[in-house]
Tab-separated table of C-alpha atoms in Angstrom:
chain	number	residue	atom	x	y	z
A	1	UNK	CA	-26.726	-3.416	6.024
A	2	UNK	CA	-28.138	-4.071	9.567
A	3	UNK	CA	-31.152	-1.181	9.486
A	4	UNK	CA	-34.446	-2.189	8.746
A	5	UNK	CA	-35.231	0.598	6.658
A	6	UNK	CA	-32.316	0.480	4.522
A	7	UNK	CA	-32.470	-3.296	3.459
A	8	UNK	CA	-36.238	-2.971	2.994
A	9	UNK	CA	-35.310	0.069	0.439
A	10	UNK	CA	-32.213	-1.904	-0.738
A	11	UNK	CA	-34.608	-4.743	-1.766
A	12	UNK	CA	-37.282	-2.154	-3.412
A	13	UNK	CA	-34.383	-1.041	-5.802
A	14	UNK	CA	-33.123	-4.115	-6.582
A	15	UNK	CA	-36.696	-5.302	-7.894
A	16	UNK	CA	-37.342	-2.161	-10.003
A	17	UNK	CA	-33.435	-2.071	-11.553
A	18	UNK	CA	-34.165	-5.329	-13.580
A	19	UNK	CA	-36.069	-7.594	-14.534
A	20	UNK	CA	-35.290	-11.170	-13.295
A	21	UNK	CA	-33.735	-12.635	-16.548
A	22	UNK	CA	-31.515	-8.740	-17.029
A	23	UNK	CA	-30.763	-9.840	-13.452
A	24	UNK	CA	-29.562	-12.922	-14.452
A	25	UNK	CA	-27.620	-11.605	-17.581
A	26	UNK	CA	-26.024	-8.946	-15.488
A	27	UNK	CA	-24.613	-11.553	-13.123
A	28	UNK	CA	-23.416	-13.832	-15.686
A	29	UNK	CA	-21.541	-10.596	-17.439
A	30	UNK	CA	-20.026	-9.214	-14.106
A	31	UNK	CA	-19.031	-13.304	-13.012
A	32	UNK	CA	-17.974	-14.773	-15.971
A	33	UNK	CA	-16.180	-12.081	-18.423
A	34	UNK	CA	-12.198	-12.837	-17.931
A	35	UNK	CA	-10.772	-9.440	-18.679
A	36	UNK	CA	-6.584	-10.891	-17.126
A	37	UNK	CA	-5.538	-10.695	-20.658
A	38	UNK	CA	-6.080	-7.421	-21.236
A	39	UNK	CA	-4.647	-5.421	-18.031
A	40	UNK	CA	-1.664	-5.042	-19.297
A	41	UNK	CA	-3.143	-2.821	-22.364
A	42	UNK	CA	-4.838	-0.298	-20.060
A	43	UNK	CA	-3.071	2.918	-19.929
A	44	UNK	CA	-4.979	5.280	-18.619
A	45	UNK	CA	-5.048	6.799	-15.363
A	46	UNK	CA	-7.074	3.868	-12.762
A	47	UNK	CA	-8.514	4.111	-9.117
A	48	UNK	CA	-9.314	0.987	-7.755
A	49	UNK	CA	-11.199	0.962	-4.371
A	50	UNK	CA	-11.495	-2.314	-2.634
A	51	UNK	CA	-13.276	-3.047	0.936
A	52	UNK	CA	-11.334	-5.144	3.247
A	53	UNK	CA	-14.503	-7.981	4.009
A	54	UNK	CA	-16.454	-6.892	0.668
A	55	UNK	CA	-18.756	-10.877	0.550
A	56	UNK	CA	-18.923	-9.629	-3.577
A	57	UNK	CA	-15.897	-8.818	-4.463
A	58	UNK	CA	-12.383	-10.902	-2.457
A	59	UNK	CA	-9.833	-8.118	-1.590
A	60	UNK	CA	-7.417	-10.505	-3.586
A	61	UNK	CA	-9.548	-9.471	-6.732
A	62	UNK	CA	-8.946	-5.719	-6.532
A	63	UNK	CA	-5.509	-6.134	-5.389
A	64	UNK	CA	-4.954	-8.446	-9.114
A	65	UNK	CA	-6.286	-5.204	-10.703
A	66	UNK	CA	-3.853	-2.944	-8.997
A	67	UNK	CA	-0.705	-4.730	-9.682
A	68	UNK	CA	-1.481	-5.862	-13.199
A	69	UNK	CA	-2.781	-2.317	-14.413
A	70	UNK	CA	0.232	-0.003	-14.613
A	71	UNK	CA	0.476	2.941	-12.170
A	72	UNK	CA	-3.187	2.112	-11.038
A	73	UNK	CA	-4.029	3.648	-7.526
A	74	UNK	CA	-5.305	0.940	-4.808
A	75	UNK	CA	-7.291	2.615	-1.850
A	76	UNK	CA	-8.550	-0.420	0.535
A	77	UNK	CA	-11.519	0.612	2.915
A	78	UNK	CA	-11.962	-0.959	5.944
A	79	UNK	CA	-15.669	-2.623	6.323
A	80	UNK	CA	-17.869	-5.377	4.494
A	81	UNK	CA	-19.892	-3.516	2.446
A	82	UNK	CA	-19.687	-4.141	-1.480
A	83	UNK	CA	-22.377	-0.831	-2.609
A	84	UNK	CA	-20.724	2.622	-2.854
A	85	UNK	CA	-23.508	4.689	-0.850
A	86	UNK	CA	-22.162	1.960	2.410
A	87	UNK	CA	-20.495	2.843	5.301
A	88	UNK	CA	-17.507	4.520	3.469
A	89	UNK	CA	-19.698	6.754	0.748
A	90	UNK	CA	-18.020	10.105	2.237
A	91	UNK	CA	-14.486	8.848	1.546
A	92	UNK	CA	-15.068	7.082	-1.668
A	93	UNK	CA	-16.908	10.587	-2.964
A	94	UNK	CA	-13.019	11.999	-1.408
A	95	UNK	CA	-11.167	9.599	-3.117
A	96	UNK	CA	-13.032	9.905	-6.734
A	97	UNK	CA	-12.935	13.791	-6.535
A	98	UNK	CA	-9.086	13.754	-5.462
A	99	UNK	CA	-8.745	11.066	-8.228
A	100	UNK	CA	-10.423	13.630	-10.711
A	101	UNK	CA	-9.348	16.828	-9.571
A	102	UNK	CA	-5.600	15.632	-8.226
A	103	UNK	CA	-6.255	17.335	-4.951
A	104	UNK	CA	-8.675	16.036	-1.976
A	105	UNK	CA	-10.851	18.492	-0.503
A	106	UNK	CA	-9.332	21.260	2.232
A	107	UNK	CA	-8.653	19.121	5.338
A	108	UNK	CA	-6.798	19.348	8.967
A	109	UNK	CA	-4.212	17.054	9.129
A	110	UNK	CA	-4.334	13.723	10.772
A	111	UNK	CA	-1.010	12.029	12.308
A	112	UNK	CA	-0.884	9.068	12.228
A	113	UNK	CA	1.518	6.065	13.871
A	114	UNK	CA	3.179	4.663	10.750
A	115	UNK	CA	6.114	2.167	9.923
A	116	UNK	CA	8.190	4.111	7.439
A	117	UNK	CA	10.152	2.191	4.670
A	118	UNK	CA	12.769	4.010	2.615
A	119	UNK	CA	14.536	1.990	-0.351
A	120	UNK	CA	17.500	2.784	-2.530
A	121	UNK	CA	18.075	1.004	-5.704
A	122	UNK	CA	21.409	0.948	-8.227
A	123	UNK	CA	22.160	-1.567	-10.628
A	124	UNK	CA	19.847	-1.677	-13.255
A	125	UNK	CA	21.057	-1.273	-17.111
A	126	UNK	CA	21.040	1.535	-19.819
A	127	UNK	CA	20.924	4.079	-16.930
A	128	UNK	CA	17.143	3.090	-16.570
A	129	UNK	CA	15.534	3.843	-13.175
A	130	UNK	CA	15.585	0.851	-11.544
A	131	UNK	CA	12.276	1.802	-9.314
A	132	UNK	CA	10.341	2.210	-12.768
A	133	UNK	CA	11.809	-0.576	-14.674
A	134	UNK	CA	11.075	-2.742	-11.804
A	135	UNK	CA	7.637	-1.199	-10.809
A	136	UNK	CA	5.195	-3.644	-11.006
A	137	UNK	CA	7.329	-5.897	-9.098
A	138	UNK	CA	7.417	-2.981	-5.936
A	139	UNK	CA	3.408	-2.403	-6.136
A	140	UNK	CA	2.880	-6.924	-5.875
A	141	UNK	CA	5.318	-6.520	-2.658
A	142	UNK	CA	3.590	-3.997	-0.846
A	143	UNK	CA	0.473	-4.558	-1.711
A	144	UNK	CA	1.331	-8.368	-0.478
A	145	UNK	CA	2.612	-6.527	2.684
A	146	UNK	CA	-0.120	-4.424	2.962
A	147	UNK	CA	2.187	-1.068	2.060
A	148	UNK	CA	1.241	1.716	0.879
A	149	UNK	CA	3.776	3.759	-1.343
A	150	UNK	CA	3.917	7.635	-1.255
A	151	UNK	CA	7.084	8.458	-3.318
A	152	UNK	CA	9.296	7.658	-5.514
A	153	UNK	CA	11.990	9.014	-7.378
A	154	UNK	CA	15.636	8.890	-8.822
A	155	UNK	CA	15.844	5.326	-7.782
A	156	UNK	CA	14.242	5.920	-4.272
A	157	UNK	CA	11.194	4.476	-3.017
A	158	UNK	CA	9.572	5.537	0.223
A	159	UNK	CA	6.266	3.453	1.360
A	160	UNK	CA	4.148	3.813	5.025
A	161	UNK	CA	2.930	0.283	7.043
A	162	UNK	CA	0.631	-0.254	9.862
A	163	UNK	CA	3.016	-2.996	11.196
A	164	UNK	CA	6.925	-2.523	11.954
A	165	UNK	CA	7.112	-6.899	11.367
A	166	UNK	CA	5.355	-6.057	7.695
A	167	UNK	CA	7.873	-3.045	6.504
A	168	UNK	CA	10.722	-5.427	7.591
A	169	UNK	CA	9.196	-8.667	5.518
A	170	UNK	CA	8.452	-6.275	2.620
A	171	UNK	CA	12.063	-4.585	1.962
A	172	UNK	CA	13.290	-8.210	2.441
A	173	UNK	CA	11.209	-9.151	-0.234
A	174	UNK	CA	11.982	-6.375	-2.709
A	175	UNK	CA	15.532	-7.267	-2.199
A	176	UNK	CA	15.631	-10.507	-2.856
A	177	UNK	CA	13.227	-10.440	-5.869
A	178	UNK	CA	15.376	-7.417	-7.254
A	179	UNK	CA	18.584	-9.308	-6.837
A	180	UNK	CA	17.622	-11.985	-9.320
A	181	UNK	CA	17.473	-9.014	-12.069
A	182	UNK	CA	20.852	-7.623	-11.178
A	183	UNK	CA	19.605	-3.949	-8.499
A	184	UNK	CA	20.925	-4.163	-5.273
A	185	UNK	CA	18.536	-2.602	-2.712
A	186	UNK	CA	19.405	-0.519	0.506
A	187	UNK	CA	16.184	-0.189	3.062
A	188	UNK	CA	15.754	1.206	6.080
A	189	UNK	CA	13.216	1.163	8.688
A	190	UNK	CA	11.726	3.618	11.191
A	191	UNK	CA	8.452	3.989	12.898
A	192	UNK	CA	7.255	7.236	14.161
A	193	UNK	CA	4.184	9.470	13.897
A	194	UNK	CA	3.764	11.005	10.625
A	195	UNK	CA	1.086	14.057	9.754
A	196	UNK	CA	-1.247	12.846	6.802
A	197	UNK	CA	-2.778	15.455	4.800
A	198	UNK	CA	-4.466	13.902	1.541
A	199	UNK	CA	-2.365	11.399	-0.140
A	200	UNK	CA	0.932	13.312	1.265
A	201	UNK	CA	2.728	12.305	4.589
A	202	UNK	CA	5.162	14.535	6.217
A	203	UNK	CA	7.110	14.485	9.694
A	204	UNK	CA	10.104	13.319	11.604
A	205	UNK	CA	9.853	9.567	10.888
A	206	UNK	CA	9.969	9.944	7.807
A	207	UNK	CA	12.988	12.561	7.775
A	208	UNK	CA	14.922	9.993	10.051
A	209	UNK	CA	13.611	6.569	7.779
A	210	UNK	CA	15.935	8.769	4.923
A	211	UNK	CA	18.916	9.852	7.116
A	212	UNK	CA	19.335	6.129	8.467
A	213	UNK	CA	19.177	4.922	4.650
A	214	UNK	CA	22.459	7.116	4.452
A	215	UNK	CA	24.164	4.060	6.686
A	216	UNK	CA	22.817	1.154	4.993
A	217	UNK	CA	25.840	-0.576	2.307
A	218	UNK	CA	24.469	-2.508	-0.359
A	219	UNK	CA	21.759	-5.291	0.260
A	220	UNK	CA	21.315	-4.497	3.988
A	221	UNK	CA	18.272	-3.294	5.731
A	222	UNK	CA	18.921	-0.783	8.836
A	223	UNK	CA	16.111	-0.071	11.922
A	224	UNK	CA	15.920	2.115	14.135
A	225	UNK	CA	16.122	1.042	17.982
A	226	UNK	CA	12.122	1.614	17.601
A	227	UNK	CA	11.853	-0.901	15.288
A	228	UNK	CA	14.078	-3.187	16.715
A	229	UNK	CA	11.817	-3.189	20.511
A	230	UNK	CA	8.373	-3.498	18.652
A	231	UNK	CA	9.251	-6.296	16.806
A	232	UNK	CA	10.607	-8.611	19.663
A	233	UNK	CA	8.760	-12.164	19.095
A	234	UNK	CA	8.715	-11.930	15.138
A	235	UNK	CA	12.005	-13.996	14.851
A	236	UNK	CA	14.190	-11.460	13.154
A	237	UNK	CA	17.875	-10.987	14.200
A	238	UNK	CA	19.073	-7.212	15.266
A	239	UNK	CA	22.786	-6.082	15.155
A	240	UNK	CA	23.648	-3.309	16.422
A	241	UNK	CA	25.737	-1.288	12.959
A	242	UNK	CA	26.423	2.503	15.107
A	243	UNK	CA	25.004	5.529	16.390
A	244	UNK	CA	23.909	8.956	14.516
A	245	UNK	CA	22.626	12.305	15.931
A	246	UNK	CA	19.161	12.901	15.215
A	247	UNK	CA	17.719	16.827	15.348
A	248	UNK	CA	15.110	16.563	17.855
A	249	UNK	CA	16.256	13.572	20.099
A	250	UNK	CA	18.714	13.704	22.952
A	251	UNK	CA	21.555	11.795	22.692
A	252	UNK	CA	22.546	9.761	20.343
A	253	UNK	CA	19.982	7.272	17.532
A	254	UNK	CA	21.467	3.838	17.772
A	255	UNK	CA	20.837	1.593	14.645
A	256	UNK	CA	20.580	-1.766	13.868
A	257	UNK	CA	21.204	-4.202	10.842
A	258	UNK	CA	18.705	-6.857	10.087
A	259	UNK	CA	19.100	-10.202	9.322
A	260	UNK	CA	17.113	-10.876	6.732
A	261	UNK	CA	17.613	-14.493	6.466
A	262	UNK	CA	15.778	-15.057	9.064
C-alpha cells in the first residue's frame, strides 16, 4: 500500500488484532504447519485465489494447492498485494460469490484476445475418460503454462492462453506426459478474440480451435496460419497439413502441423 492513510490505518489494526506473542504464535502456525500430506484427502469444493507478486505468499505456493487438491479452482490476480480488501477486493468479493452461488453477478461481456487450445484424448483403459483419469496431470500443465481450462468433456479438453508460444508448449507437454500412460492426444491451436462472460468463453476462435481438431491424426498438434505468424522467433517448426473453409472468412483457412520436437 503506497497511501499514507491506508498504511497508517493498516498499522493501527495490526497493533489492536494481537498481542505481540499471539502475533508471534500466529506466524509460527501460518509458516510452519506442513499440511502436503493431506491435499490429497480434501474433497470438497476449493477456490484458491493467488496474486501474481503477493511478497507473503509465492504464486508457486497457491499453484501447489491447486494441482494437489482435486478439482480445486485457481483464479491468479494480477498485483502485489497479499490482504483481500487490496487492489483486487471487487473481484475477489466476484469470485467468492460466483464460487458460492455458481453464477457471477449480471455483467456485459468482455472479449478478449485469447490463444485457444482444444485437446482430444483416446486410449485410456476400462472405457475410463481419459481427461478425468488423467486430470491432475492436465491442471500441473496448464497451470505450468499459465492456461486456464474452461471445458471438458467426453475425452475433450478445451483451455484459453495469453500467449500463442505457451498453448503450443502446453499441448506438447500433455502429449508427451500422456503418452507414457498409454492416451494419445490430438491438439489444436487457434488464436482469435473470444467474448468472456463470467467463467464462460464463447466466439469464433474457439468454434474454429474445434473444427481444426477435426484434421489433427493421432499425436499431432495443428495451428492455424494465426498461430503459425505470431509465433515466428520461438523456434518451432510449421508444416503446412491443408486447407478448410471457415464460415466467416473468405477463402480458404490454411493449417499447419507442428513439430513438436522442437
Amino acid at each position: 500500500m503506497s497511501d499514507t492513510f491506508e498504511t497508517e490505518w493498516f498499522a493501527a489494526y495490526l497493533r489492536n488484532s494481537a498481542s505481540p506473542a499471539d502475533a508471534i504464535a500466529l506466524w509460527r502456525w501460518g509458516a510452519e504447519i506442513d499440511v502436503r500430506d493431506i491435499l490429497p484427502a480434501v474433497h470438497v469444493p476449493t477456490l484458491i485465489m493467488q496474486t501474481t507478486g503477493d511478497g507473503w505468499v509465492k504464486r508457486e505456493e497457491g499453484r501447489y494447492l491447486a494441482t494437489h487438491i482435486e478439482g480445486a479452482r485457481y483464479i491468479e490476480f494480477a498485483g502485489r498485494d497479499h490482504v483481500i480488501w487490496g487492489e483486487n477486493s471487487d473481484r475477489i468479493v466476484d469470485e467468492i460469490q460466483a464460487f458460492v452461488t455458481g453464477a457471477l453477478p449480471a455483467a456485459p461481456g468482455e472479449r478478449l484476445l485469447v490463444s485457444v487450445l482444444s485437446l482430444d484424448m483416446t486410449g485410456s483403459p476400462f472405457g475410463i475418460d481419459p481427461a478425468e483419469r488423467h486430470a491432475e496431470a492436465l491442471r500441473g500443465e496448464l497451470l505450468a503454462a499459465e492456461g486456464r481450462e474452461i471445458r471438458r468433456s467426453d475425452g475433450k479438453v478445451l483451455a484459453v492462453f495469453q500467449r500463442p508460444t505457451r498453448s503450443i508448449q502446453c499441448a506438447i507437454a500433455i502429449r508427451d506426459r500422456l503418452r507414457q500412460s498409454g492416451v494419445e492426444v490430438r491438439s489444436a491451436v487457434h488464436i482469435g478474440e473470444c467474448e468472456q462472460r463470467g467463467h464462460q468463453f464463447s466466439g469464433a476462435a474457439i468454434e474454429l480451435s474445434s473444427r481444426l481438431l477435426d484434421h489433427a491424426r493421432p499425436g499431432e498438434i495443428i495451428a492455424s496460419r494465426t498461430v503459425r505468424d505470431l509465433v515466428v522467433g520461438s523456434g518451432l517448426r510449421f508444416e503446412k497439413r491443408g486447407e478448410m473453409a471457415a464460415s466467416g472468412l473468405p477463402g480458404a483457412f490454411p493449417f499447419y502441423a507442428v513439430d513438436g520436437s522442437a
